[in-house]
Amino acid sequence: MASEMTDAQPAAASAGRGERRRVMGILDVTLFTVSAMLVVETLTASASIGSKTIAWWILAIVLFLIPYGLITAELATAYPTQGGIYVWVKQALGSRWAARTTYWYWVNVALWMPSVFLLFAGVFFQLFGHHWAQWPAGKWPQVIMALVLVWLVVAVGVMRLEIGKWVNNVGALLKVIIILSLGVGGIVFAIRHGSANTINGSSFLPSFGVAKEFLPVIIFLLLGFELISSMAGEVKEPEKRIPRAIFTSGALIAFLYLFATIGILLALSLSKLSLVEGLVETFKAIFGHKGLGEVIVYALGIAALYTYFTNMTTWTMGANRSAVEAAAEGELPKALGREHPTRRTPVGALIATGLISSLVLVVTALFINKQGSLFFAIFAASSVIFLLPYLLMYPAVAILRYKDPDRPRPFKIPGGDRLVVALAVITSVIIIGGVVLFLWPEIPNAPKEWSYTGPLLGIVGLTLVAGEVMLWRMSHPRRPRTLPVAIQKATQQSAGGQL
């Protein structure tokens, strides 16, 4: 393995391979973060818990989102270099844990993408091809559509960043429009027809019986602050603009998630809230099925489909850049570090992501014949892997306070080192709870049978084992084969005689 970086090395590592073009301004950084964290497609999963989810949203914002934002802002300003979470964990815990963290961070996107695009295909055929919206008839058409989308994401990722960033910027704006439509439309629906579900004062009081249903999906929805730091070398003044974007986008995201959840609960009965088709059904309940209402439903449905796509372009842009930095240091396979010669985009990591996503899609579809089971098995498996890097990132902020106390921190969490330790512990405990509950689901409508649990554990297990094998091989490179000593001497003597 490569040796650990010194304090001065993080900035030099990327610069040594050539300075990157800084093309991301404050608006780009803010919209990129919104695009990463505002996940429209799983809103119905959190809303399906019922009105008690509102209280848990508020608690999650206070106990998790705010501490998480503070932690990320400090790390991002102390180490404002390309690689983000890879650099932070390496500085705190060393090369091996940094490589492991980056592998998890990178590979989870490849696992997550199939579930997002299966959802995309389900919504698409619900809007435009009802025959293929239902399984088993629609199984392979949906899988084929998802495969095409996977490779479109790869194509966008290879684009020059100043062009590709606009794919995400438009997606972020559309997400805001969709969520405002859900919130405002839900309120108008309730005024005209009455609320589809009961929302009263008790909805804002947490019920601990709901916690086991709340944690996995909603914590998943609140992650992504650190993603922009993976490409900090391409951000203008990252030590200033990234923390500003974190706080701006964090406030916007917290409001929009609450607003959308309330809108969905006001407009659509829990009995009709399906995980794949719930968003379109909510649009239909709010705007109707005929005339202008139908046009609005289709427009919002198409916009939602675009945001599903940009979720993956955003995460592949960020996570693959972290993988490139780790590969450049010899801590992940060299192939992942291959960049486009002029665009400096992560071609090798992108292609590997596309191959893994395609393999997961096809193999999982061969064994699962229920739409909900297939979606949840892939989604939950990717989410378990997704949560693991944060178990190292959150403690890193406290460790670096002691290990690297003299490093300038343009943003520093107020309250002293003890508060930093407390925030790291609280956020880590919440992440552990999310991991456990993804493996043992209590989400309404989530499948509980072996067709769900078996593939989920299989995907998680194979992913973790493959990572450990890869890291072991990177730290124990195979020695080049040499001829036996006697043969070497004979060869040298023969060569000497000829000379």
Short mmCIF file of C-alpha atoms in Angstrom, two decimals:
data_model
loop_
_atom_site.label_atom_id
_atom_site.label_comp_id
_atom_site.label_asym_id
_atom_site.label_seq_id
_atom_site.Cartn_x
_atom_site.Cartn_y
_atom_site.Cartn_z
CA MET A 1 0.00 0.00 0.00
CA ALA A 2 1.07 3.56 -0.52
CA SER A 3 2.43 5.30 2.51
CA GLU A 4 0.25 7.69 4.45
CA MET A 5 0.12 11.30 3.34
CA THR A 6 1.75 13.98 5.39
CA ASP A 7 -0.09 17.18 6.25
CA ALA A 8 1.13 18.89 3.10
CA GLN A 9 0.48 16.02 0.76
CA PRO A 10 -3.29 16.06 0.08
CA ALA A 11 -3.09 19.16 -2.05
CA ALA A 12 0.06 18.03 -3.77
CA ALA A 13 -1.25 14.61 -4.70
CA SER A 14 -3.74 15.88 -7.22
CA ALA A 15 -1.60 18.76 -8.36
CA GLY A 16 1.23 16.39 -9.14
CA ARG A 17 -0.88 14.83 -11.84
CA GLY A 18 -1.69 18.19 -13.35
CA GLU A 19 -3.89 21.06 -12.17
CA ARG A 20 -7.60 20.60 -12.83
CA ARG A 21 -9.86 23.21 -14.31
CA ARG A 22 -11.94 24.85 -11.61
CA VAL A 23 -15.32 25.16 -13.33
CA MET A 24 -17.78 24.80 -10.41
CA GLY A 25 -19.05 28.10 -8.97
CA ILE A 26 -21.21 28.61 -5.88
CA LEU A 27 -24.48 28.06 -7.79
CA ASP A 28 -23.10 24.87 -9.37
CA VAL A 29 -21.90 23.55 -6.00
CA THR A 30 -25.24 24.29 -4.33
CA LEU A 31 -27.29 22.73 -7.12
CA PHE A 32 -24.94 19.72 -7.24
CA THR A 33 -25.51 19.12 -3.52
CA VAL A 34 -29.28 19.52 -3.91
CA SER A 35 -29.21 17.11 -6.85
CA ALA A 36 -27.26 14.57 -4.76
CA MET A 37 -29.39 14.76 -1.61
CA LEU A 38 -32.90 15.52 -2.81
CA VAL A 39 -34.05 12.03 -3.81
CA VAL A 40 -37.55 12.23 -5.27
CA GLU A 41 -38.01 8.54 -6.05
CA THR A 42 -38.01 7.32 -2.43
CA LEU A 43 -40.30 10.02 -1.02
CA THR A 44 -43.28 7.67 -1.15
CA ALA A 45 -41.31 5.09 0.85
CA SER A 46 -40.89 7.53 3.74
CA ALA A 47 -44.46 8.85 3.42
CA SER A 48 -45.82 5.28 3.52
CA ILE A 49 -44.89 5.16 7.21
CA GLY A 50 -47.79 7.54 7.87
CA SER A 51 -48.22 10.92 9.55
CA LYS A 52 -45.88 10.00 12.41
CA THR A 53 -43.03 10.29 9.93
CA ILE A 54 -43.34 14.09 10.19
CA ALA A 55 -42.07 14.03 13.79
CA TRP A 56 -39.20 11.78 12.82
CA TRP A 57 -38.27 14.04 9.93
CA ILE A 58 -37.94 16.91 12.40
CA LEU A 59 -35.88 14.82 14.82
CA ALA A 60 -33.67 13.56 12.00
CA ILE A 61 -33.00 17.10 10.83
CA VAL A 62 -32.04 18.24 14.35
CA LEU A 63 -30.13 15.17 15.54
CA PHE A 64 -28.57 14.04 12.27
CA LEU A 65 -28.70 16.48 9.34
CA ILE A 66 -27.36 19.48 11.27
CA PRO A 67 -24.49 17.60 12.99
CA TYR A 68 -23.66 15.87 9.71
CA GLY A 69 -23.54 19.22 7.90
CA LEU A 70 -21.24 20.71 10.55
CA ILE A 71 -18.89 17.72 10.39
CA THR A 72 -18.69 17.84 6.60
CA ALA A 73 -18.12 21.61 6.53
CA GLU A 74 -15.14 21.33 8.90
CA LEU A 75 -13.56 18.45 7.00
CA ALA A 76 -14.18 20.10 3.63
CA THR A 77 -12.44 23.33 4.68
CA ALA A 78 -9.55 21.66 6.51
CA TYR A 79 -8.78 19.40 3.52
CA PRO A 80 -10.24 21.14 0.44
CA THR A 81 -8.66 18.81 -2.12
CA GLN A 82 -9.76 16.37 -4.81
CA GLY A 83 -10.88 13.06 -3.32
CA GLY A 84 -13.00 14.29 -0.41
CA ILE A 85 -13.88 11.42 1.91
CA TYR A 86 -10.85 9.43 0.71
CA VAL A 87 -8.45 12.17 1.83
CA TRP A 88 -10.23 12.72 5.16
CA VAL A 89 -10.23 9.07 6.20
CA LYS A 90 -6.63 8.63 5.04
CA GLN A 91 -5.46 11.52 7.16
CA ALA A 92 -7.34 10.20 10.19
CA LEU A 93 -7.02 6.41 9.94
CA GLY A 94 -4.41 5.61 7.31
CA SER A 95 -4.19 4.12 3.84
CA ARG A 96 -5.93 0.79 4.37
CA TRP A 97 -9.10 2.27 5.87
CA ALA A 98 -9.11 5.06 3.27
CA ALA A 99 -8.98 2.49 0.47
CA ARG A 100 -11.76 0.43 2.08
CA THR A 101 -13.92 3.52 2.58
CA THR A 102 -13.44 4.67 -0.99
CA TYR A 103 -14.25 1.24 -2.36
CA TRP A 104 -17.53 1.15 -0.42
CA TYR A 105 -18.31 4.72 -1.46
CA TRP A 106 -17.66 3.94 -5.11
CA VAL A 107 -19.21 0.49 -5.44
CA ASN A 108 -22.49 1.38 -3.69
CA VAL A 109 -23.34 3.69 -6.60
CA ALA A 110 -22.94 0.80 -9.03
CA LEU A 111 -25.30 -1.25 -6.84
CA TRP A 112 -27.79 1.59 -6.29
CA MET A 113 -28.15 2.47 -9.97
CA PRO A 114 -30.13 -0.67 -10.95
CA SER A 115 -32.82 0.01 -8.33
CA VAL A 116 -33.20 3.63 -9.43
CA PHE A 117 -33.53 2.69 -13.07
CA LEU A 118 -35.95 -0.14 -12.37
CA LEU A 119 -38.06 2.53 -10.66
CA PHE A 120 -37.55 4.77 -13.71
CA ALA A 121 -38.77 1.99 -16.03
CA GLY A 122 -41.77 1.23 -13.81
CA VAL A 123 -42.88 4.88 -13.81
CA PHE A 124 -42.18 5.24 -17.56
CA PHE A 125 -44.35 2.30 -18.51
CA GLN A 126 -47.02 3.43 -16.05
CA LEU A 127 -47.20 6.66 -18.02
CA PHE A 128 -46.65 5.41 -21.57
CA GLY A 129 -47.03 1.64 -21.77
CA HIS A 130 -49.44 0.18 -19.25
CA HIS A 131 -49.02 -3.40 -20.48
CA TRP A 132 -45.35 -3.42 -19.49
CA ALA A 133 -45.92 -1.54 -16.23
CA GLN A 134 -47.06 -4.77 -14.54
CA TRP A 135 -45.01 -7.87 -13.90
CA PRO A 136 -44.27 -10.51 -15.10
CA ALA A 137 -45.03 -9.10 -18.59
CA GLY A 138 -42.96 -5.97 -17.95
CA LYS A 139 -40.00 -7.58 -16.18
CA TRP A 140 -37.50 -7.84 -19.02
CA PRO A 141 -38.62 -4.68 -20.90
CA GLN A 142 -37.99 -2.77 -17.66
CA VAL A 143 -34.62 -4.46 -17.13
CA ILE A 144 -33.56 -3.65 -20.70
CA MET A 145 -34.57 -0.01 -20.28
CA ALA A 146 -32.58 0.14 -17.03
CA LEU A 147 -29.50 -1.26 -18.79
CA VAL A 148 -29.71 1.43 -21.48
CA LEU A 149 -29.95 4.14 -18.81
CA VAL A 150 -26.91 2.77 -16.97
CA TRP A 151 -24.74 3.32 -20.02
CA LEU A 152 -26.24 6.74 -20.70
CA VAL A 153 -25.05 7.72 -17.22
CA VAL A 154 -21.57 6.48 -18.13
CA ALA A 155 -21.68 8.61 -21.30
CA VAL A 156 -22.65 11.76 -19.35
CA GLY A 157 -19.90 11.10 -16.83
CA VAL A 158 -17.28 11.03 -19.60
CA MET A 159 -18.39 14.50 -20.80
CA ARG A 160 -16.35 17.56 -19.93
CA LEU A 161 -17.47 18.76 -16.47
CA GLU A 162 -18.48 22.23 -17.61
CA ILE A 163 -21.03 20.52 -19.87
CA GLY A 164 -22.00 17.57 -17.67
CA LYS A 165 -22.68 19.78 -14.64
CA TRP A 166 -25.72 21.26 -16.39
CA VAL A 167 -27.36 17.84 -16.55
CA ASN A 168 -27.33 17.88 -12.74
CA ASN A 169 -28.21 21.56 -12.37
CA VAL A 170 -31.38 21.12 -14.41
CA GLY A 171 -32.22 18.01 -12.38
CA ALA A 172 -31.89 19.93 -9.11
CA LEU A 173 -34.25 22.67 -10.32
CA LEU A 174 -36.79 20.09 -11.49
CA LYS A 175 -36.66 18.38 -8.09
CA VAL A 176 -37.53 21.66 -6.41
CA ILE A 177 -40.46 22.17 -8.82
CA ILE A 178 -41.74 18.61 -8.24
CA ILE A 179 -41.59 18.90 -4.47
CA LEU A 180 -43.26 22.31 -4.44
CA SER A 181 -45.97 20.83 -6.65
CA LEU A 182 -46.48 17.97 -4.19
CA GLY A 183 -46.59 20.27 -1.16
CA VAL A 184 -48.79 23.01 -2.58
CA GLY A 185 -50.96 20.51 -4.47
CA GLY A 186 -51.47 18.40 -1.35
CA ILE A 187 -52.59 21.42 0.66
CA VAL A 188 -55.02 22.54 -2.08
CA PHE A 189 -56.35 18.96 -2.36
CA ALA A 190 -56.96 18.82 1.41
CA ILE A 191 -58.79 22.16 1.38
CA ARG A 192 -61.08 21.00 -1.43
CA HIS A 193 -61.63 17.34 -0.55
CA GLY A 194 -60.32 16.83 2.95
CA SER A 195 -57.07 15.15 3.91
CA ALA A 196 -56.50 11.64 2.56
CA ASN A 197 -54.77 10.76 5.85
CA THR A 198 -55.16 12.19 9.33
CA ILE A 199 -52.57 14.82 10.20
CA ASN A 200 -53.01 16.38 13.63
CA GLY A 201 -50.98 17.47 16.64
CA SER A 202 -49.88 13.93 17.42
CA SER A 203 -48.21 13.76 13.99
CA PHE A 204 -45.56 16.10 15.36
CA LEU A 205 -44.88 13.94 18.43
CA PRO A 206 -42.43 11.09 17.84
CA SER A 207 -43.69 7.56 18.29
CA PHE A 208 -40.80 5.23 19.03
CA GLY A 209 -42.73 2.35 17.52
CA VAL A 210 -42.30 4.15 14.18
CA ALA A 211 -38.53 4.59 14.61
CA LYS A 212 -37.72 1.17 13.20
CA GLU A 213 -39.73 2.08 10.09
CA PHE A 214 -38.31 5.59 9.87
CA LEU A 215 -34.56 5.23 10.20
CA PRO A 216 -33.43 3.39 7.05
CA VAL A 217 -35.15 5.36 4.30
CA ILE A 218 -35.10 8.83 5.81
CA ILE A 219 -31.46 8.67 6.90
CA PHE A 220 -30.66 7.49 3.39
CA LEU A 221 -32.45 10.57 2.03
CA LEU A 222 -30.33 12.92 4.17
CA LEU A 223 -26.89 11.80 2.95
CA GLY A 224 -24.65 13.43 0.35
CA PHE A 225 -23.13 16.64 1.80
CA GLU A 226 -19.59 15.35 1.26
CA LEU A 227 -20.04 14.32 -2.39
CA ILE A 228 -19.00 17.69 -3.85
CA SER A 229 -15.69 17.46 -1.97
CA SER A 230 -14.79 14.44 -4.10
CA MET A 231 -14.30 16.97 -6.90
CA ALA A 232 -12.99 19.85 -4.76
CA GLY A 233 -10.06 20.32 -7.16
CA GLU A 234 -12.60 21.41 -9.78
CA VAL A 235 -14.40 23.88 -7.49
CA LYS A 236 -13.52 27.58 -7.36
CA GLU A 237 -12.32 28.47 -3.82
CA PRO A 238 -13.58 25.18 -2.30
CA GLU A 239 -12.68 26.16 1.28
CA LYS A 240 -15.18 29.03 1.02
CA ARG A 241 -17.86 27.82 -1.37
CA ILE A 242 -18.36 24.24 -0.21
CA PRO A 243 -19.39 25.07 3.40
CA ARG A 244 -21.62 27.87 2.13
CA ALA A 245 -23.29 25.43 -0.24
CA ILE A 246 -23.68 22.84 2.54
CA PHE A 247 -25.61 25.21 4.79
CA THR A 248 -27.72 26.69 1.98
CA SER A 249 -28.63 23.35 0.44
CA GLY A 250 -29.13 21.75 3.88
CA ALA A 251 -31.78 24.31 4.87
CA LEU A 252 -33.50 23.98 1.48
CA ILE A 253 -33.45 20.17 1.56
CA ALA A 254 -34.82 19.97 5.11
CA PHE A 255 -37.76 22.21 4.19
CA LEU A 256 -38.51 20.48 0.89
CA TYR A 257 -38.49 16.96 2.32
CA LEU A 258 -40.92 17.95 5.08
CA PHE A 259 -43.12 19.87 2.65
CA ALA A 260 -43.28 17.01 0.12
CA THR A 261 -44.04 14.40 2.78
CA ILE A 262 -46.94 16.45 4.12
CA GLY A 263 -48.23 17.02 0.56
CA ILE A 264 -48.19 13.29 -0.25
CA LEU A 265 -49.96 12.39 2.99
CA LEU A 266 -52.63 15.02 2.37
CA ALA A 267 -53.33 13.88 -1.18
CA LEU A 268 -53.02 10.08 -1.27
CA SER A 269 -54.30 7.44 1.13
CA LEU A 270 -51.69 5.13 2.64
CA SER A 271 -53.56 2.19 1.15
CA LYS A 272 -52.76 3.51 -2.35
CA LEU A 273 -49.13 4.45 -1.68
CA SER A 274 -47.10 1.95 -3.67
CA LEU A 275 -43.31 2.22 -3.67
CA VAL A 276 -42.82 2.13 -7.45
CA GLU A 277 -45.93 3.96 -8.67
CA GLY A 278 -46.81 6.11 -5.65
CA LEU A 279 -45.41 9.37 -7.04
CA VAL A 280 -47.49 9.26 -10.23
CA GLU A 281 -50.58 8.21 -8.26
CA THR A 282 -50.08 11.26 -6.02
CA PHE A 283 -49.84 13.54 -9.07
CA LYS A 284 -53.08 12.03 -10.40
CA ALA A 285 -54.85 12.49 -7.06
CA ILE A 286 -53.80 16.17 -6.94
CA PHE A 287 -54.24 17.21 -10.57
CA GLY A 288 -56.78 14.73 -11.91
CA HIS A 289 -56.90 12.39 -14.90
CA LYS A 290 -58.39 14.61 -17.61
CA GLY A 291 -57.70 17.79 -19.55
CA LEU A 292 -55.08 20.16 -18.15
CA GLY A 293 -54.68 17.97 -15.08
CA GLU A 294 -53.58 15.04 -17.21
CA VAL A 295 -51.06 17.25 -19.04
CA ILE A 296 -49.60 18.38 -15.69
CA VAL A 297 -49.37 14.78 -14.47
CA TYR A 298 -47.45 13.76 -17.58
CA ALA A 299 -45.18 16.83 -17.39
CA LEU A 300 -44.34 16.19 -13.74
CA GLY A 301 -43.94 12.48 -14.42
CA ILE A 302 -41.41 13.17 -17.18
CA ALA A 303 -39.62 15.66 -14.92
CA ALA A 304 -39.46 13.02 -12.18
CA LEU A 305 -37.96 10.54 -14.64
CA TYR A 306 -35.27 13.06 -15.52
CA THR A 307 -34.45 13.55 -11.83
CA TYR A 308 -34.05 9.78 -11.39
CA PHE A 309 -31.44 9.92 -14.13
CA THR A 310 -29.61 12.90 -12.63
CA ASN A 311 -29.42 11.22 -9.22
CA MET A 312 -27.05 8.75 -10.83
CA THR A 313 -25.10 11.25 -12.94
CA THR A 314 -24.45 13.31 -9.80
CA TRP A 315 -23.28 10.39 -7.67
CA THR A 316 -21.17 8.83 -10.41
CA MET A 317 -19.42 12.15 -11.02
CA GLY A 318 -18.47 12.45 -7.35
CA ALA A 319 -17.86 8.89 -6.17
CA ASN A 320 -15.82 7.94 -9.23
CA ARG A 321 -13.48 10.88 -8.66
CA SER A 322 -12.76 9.63 -5.14
CA ALA A 323 -11.94 6.23 -6.65
CA VAL A 324 -9.54 7.90 -9.10
CA GLU A 325 -7.61 9.53 -6.25
CA ALA A 326 -7.31 6.24 -4.38
CA ALA A 327 -6.21 4.42 -7.53
CA ALA A 328 -3.61 7.10 -8.25
CA GLU A 329 -2.10 6.39 -4.82
CA GLY A 330 -1.96 2.66 -5.57
CA GLU A 331 -4.69 1.81 -3.07
CA LEU A 332 -7.34 0.73 -5.60
CA PRO A 333 -6.76 -1.02 -8.94
CA LYS A 334 -4.92 1.06 -11.51
CA ALA A 335 -7.75 0.61 -14.03
CA LEU A 336 -10.08 2.69 -11.82
CA GLY A 337 -7.67 5.61 -12.01
CA ARG A 338 -7.75 5.92 -15.78
CA GLU A 339 -8.91 9.39 -16.84
CA HIS A 340 -9.86 10.87 -20.19
CA PRO A 341 -6.66 12.40 -21.62
CA THR A 342 -8.13 15.87 -22.19
CA ARG A 343 -11.36 16.05 -20.16
CA ARG A 344 -9.86 14.58 -16.95
CA THR A 345 -13.08 12.63 -16.35
CA PRO A 346 -12.93 9.22 -14.57
CA VAL A 347 -13.33 6.91 -17.58
CA GLY A 348 -12.00 3.74 -15.94
CA ALA A 349 -14.16 4.02 -12.82
CA LEU A 350 -17.21 4.91 -14.91
CA ILE A 351 -16.87 1.87 -17.16
CA ALA A 352 -16.38 -0.39 -14.13
CA THR A 353 -19.51 1.14 -12.57
CA GLY A 354 -21.50 0.42 -15.72
CA LEU A 355 -20.31 -3.18 -15.88
CA ILE A 356 -21.16 -3.87 -12.21
CA SER A 357 -24.59 -2.26 -12.52
CA SER A 358 -25.38 -4.28 -15.63
CA LEU A 359 -24.29 -7.52 -13.99
CA VAL A 360 -26.35 -6.85 -10.83
CA LEU A 361 -29.41 -5.99 -12.92
CA VAL A 362 -29.34 -9.12 -15.05
CA VAL A 363 -28.32 -11.63 -12.37
CA THR A 364 -30.78 -10.34 -9.76
CA ALA A 365 -33.62 -10.25 -12.30
CA LEU A 366 -32.99 -13.92 -13.12
CA PHE A 367 -33.76 -14.92 -9.53
CA ILE A 368 -36.48 -12.43 -8.50
CA ASN A 369 -39.90 -12.34 -10.14
CA LYS A 370 -41.68 -9.77 -7.95
CA GLN A 371 -41.30 -6.09 -8.78
CA GLY A 372 -41.26 -4.90 -5.16
CA SER A 373 -38.83 -7.63 -4.08
CA LEU A 374 -36.39 -6.85 -6.89
CA PHE A 375 -36.44 -3.11 -6.21
CA PHE A 376 -36.01 -3.47 -2.45
CA ALA A 377 -33.36 -6.20 -2.57
CA ILE A 378 -31.09 -4.06 -4.75
CA PHE A 379 -31.98 -0.77 -3.03
CA ALA A 380 -31.40 -2.10 0.50
CA ALA A 381 -28.17 -3.90 -0.43
CA SER A 382 -26.71 -0.76 -2.00
CA SER A 383 -27.90 1.30 0.97
CA VAL A 384 -26.13 -0.94 3.49
CA ILE A 385 -22.87 -0.50 1.58
CA PHE A 386 -23.63 3.22 1.17
CA LEU A 387 -23.90 3.77 4.93
CA LEU A 388 -20.61 2.06 5.81
CA PRO A 389 -18.21 4.88 4.74
CA TYR A 390 -19.90 7.28 7.15
CA LEU A 391 -18.91 5.04 10.07
CA LEU A 392 -15.34 6.13 9.29
CA MET A 393 -15.98 9.66 8.07
CA TYR A 394 -17.79 10.90 11.19
CA PRO A 395 -15.11 9.75 13.67
CA ALA A 396 -12.46 11.22 11.34
CA VAL A 397 -13.44 14.78 12.27
CA ALA A 398 -12.82 14.08 15.98
CA ILE A 399 -9.62 12.10 15.35
CA LEU A 400 -8.18 14.90 13.20
CA ARG A 401 -8.89 17.46 15.92
CA TYR A 402 -6.34 15.56 18.05
CA LYS A 403 -4.05 14.22 15.31
CA ASP A 404 -3.80 17.42 13.25
CA PRO A 405 -4.75 20.26 15.63
CA ASP A 406 -2.68 22.99 13.96
CA ARG A 407 -4.19 22.64 10.49
CA PRO A 408 -6.10 25.79 9.48
CA ARG A 409 -9.85 25.22 9.58
CA PRO A 410 -11.67 28.10 7.86
CA PHE A 411 -14.86 26.60 9.30
CA LYS A 412 -14.56 25.02 12.73
CA ILE A 413 -17.43 23.44 14.65
CA PRO A 414 -18.05 25.70 17.65
CA GLY A 415 -18.22 24.32 21.18
CA GLY A 416 -14.86 22.63 21.55
CA ASP A 417 -13.49 19.14 20.99
CA ARG A 418 -15.93 17.40 23.32
CA LEU A 419 -18.88 18.59 21.27
CA VAL A 420 -17.17 17.36 18.10
CA VAL A 421 -16.75 13.91 19.68
CA ALA A 422 -20.40 13.93 20.75
CA LEU A 423 -21.57 14.82 17.24
CA ALA A 424 -19.40 12.07 15.75
CA VAL A 425 -20.85 9.51 18.18
CA ILE A 426 -24.49 10.56 17.62
CA THR A 427 -24.25 10.47 13.84
CA SER A 428 -22.39 7.14 13.87
CA VAL A 429 -24.99 5.51 16.13
CA ILE A 430 -27.77 6.65 13.81
CA ILE A 431 -25.92 5.19 10.82
CA ILE A 432 -25.50 1.86 12.64
CA GLY A 433 -29.24 1.82 13.29
CA GLY A 434 -29.86 2.41 9.59
CA VAL A 435 -27.61 -0.50 8.60
CA VAL A 436 -29.36 -2.90 10.98
CA LEU A 437 -32.85 -1.90 9.84
CA PHE A 438 -32.00 -2.15 6.16
CA LEU A 439 -30.96 -5.74 6.78
CA TRP A 440 -34.08 -6.38 8.88
CA PRO A 441 -36.74 -4.25 7.16
CA GLU A 442 -39.78 -2.88 8.94
CA ILE A 443 -40.80 -0.56 6.12
CA PRO A 444 -44.48 -0.83 5.17
CA ASN A 445 -44.98 -2.80 1.94
CA ALA A 446 -41.36 -4.00 1.97
CA PRO A 447 -41.17 -7.73 1.25
CA LYS A 448 -40.19 -9.87 4.24
CA GLU A 449 -39.77 -13.25 2.55
CA TRP A 450 -36.59 -15.06 1.52
CA SER A 451 -36.90 -13.71 -2.04
CA TYR A 452 -35.94 -10.36 -0.51
CA THR A 453 -33.53 -11.35 2.27
CA GLY A 454 -31.54 -13.93 0.28
CA PRO A 455 -30.49 -11.71 -2.65
CA LEU A 456 -29.91 -8.77 -0.27
CA LEU A 457 -27.47 -10.70 1.93
CA GLY A 458 -25.91 -12.26 -1.14
CA ILE A 459 -25.22 -8.89 -2.78
CA VAL A 460 -23.86 -7.34 0.45
CA GLY A 461 -21.72 -10.36 1.27
CA LEU A 462 -20.21 -10.71 -2.20
CA THR A 463 -19.53 -6.97 -2.39
CA LEU A 464 -17.71 -6.87 0.94
CA VAL A 465 -15.70 -10.04 0.27
CA ALA A 466 -14.73 -8.83 -3.21
CA GLY A 467 -13.52 -5.58 -1.69
CA GLU A 468 -11.40 -7.30 0.94
CA VAL A 469 -9.83 -9.61 -1.64
CA MET A 470 -9.05 -6.65 -3.88
CA LEU A 471 -7.50 -4.66 -1.01
CA TRP A 472 -5.42 -7.66 0.06
CA ARG A 473 -4.07 -8.06 -3.46
CA MET A 474 -3.28 -4.34 -3.68
CA SER A 475 -1.31 -4.53 -0.42
CA HIS A 476 0.41 -7.81 -1.40
CA PRO A 477 1.42 -7.34 -5.05
CA ARG A 478 2.52 -10.46 -6.86
CA ARG A 479 6.28 -10.62 -7.32
CA PRO A 480 7.52 -11.02 -10.88
CA ARG A 481 8.52 -14.55 -11.65
CA THR A 482 12.28 -15.15 -11.73
CA LEU A 483 14.31 -18.05 -13.06
CA PRO A 484 15.99 -20.38 -10.55
CA VAL A 485 19.43 -19.13 -9.44
CA ALA A 486 21.33 -21.93 -11.26
CA ILE A 487 19.63 -21.15 -14.55
CA GLN A 488 20.25 -17.42 -14.08
CA LYS A 489 23.99 -18.04 -13.59
CA ALA A 490 24.16 -20.31 -16.61
CA THR A 491 22.36 -17.71 -18.71
CA GLN A 492 24.71 -14.96 -17.53
CA GLN A 493 27.80 -17.09 -18.28
CA SER A 494 26.47 -17.91 -21.74
CA ALA A 495 25.79 -14.27 -22.40
CA GLY A 496 29.28 -13.35 -21.13
CA GLY A 497 30.88 -15.91 -23.49
CA GLN A 498 29.07 -14.44 -26.46
CA LEU A 499 30.27 -10.98 -25.55
#
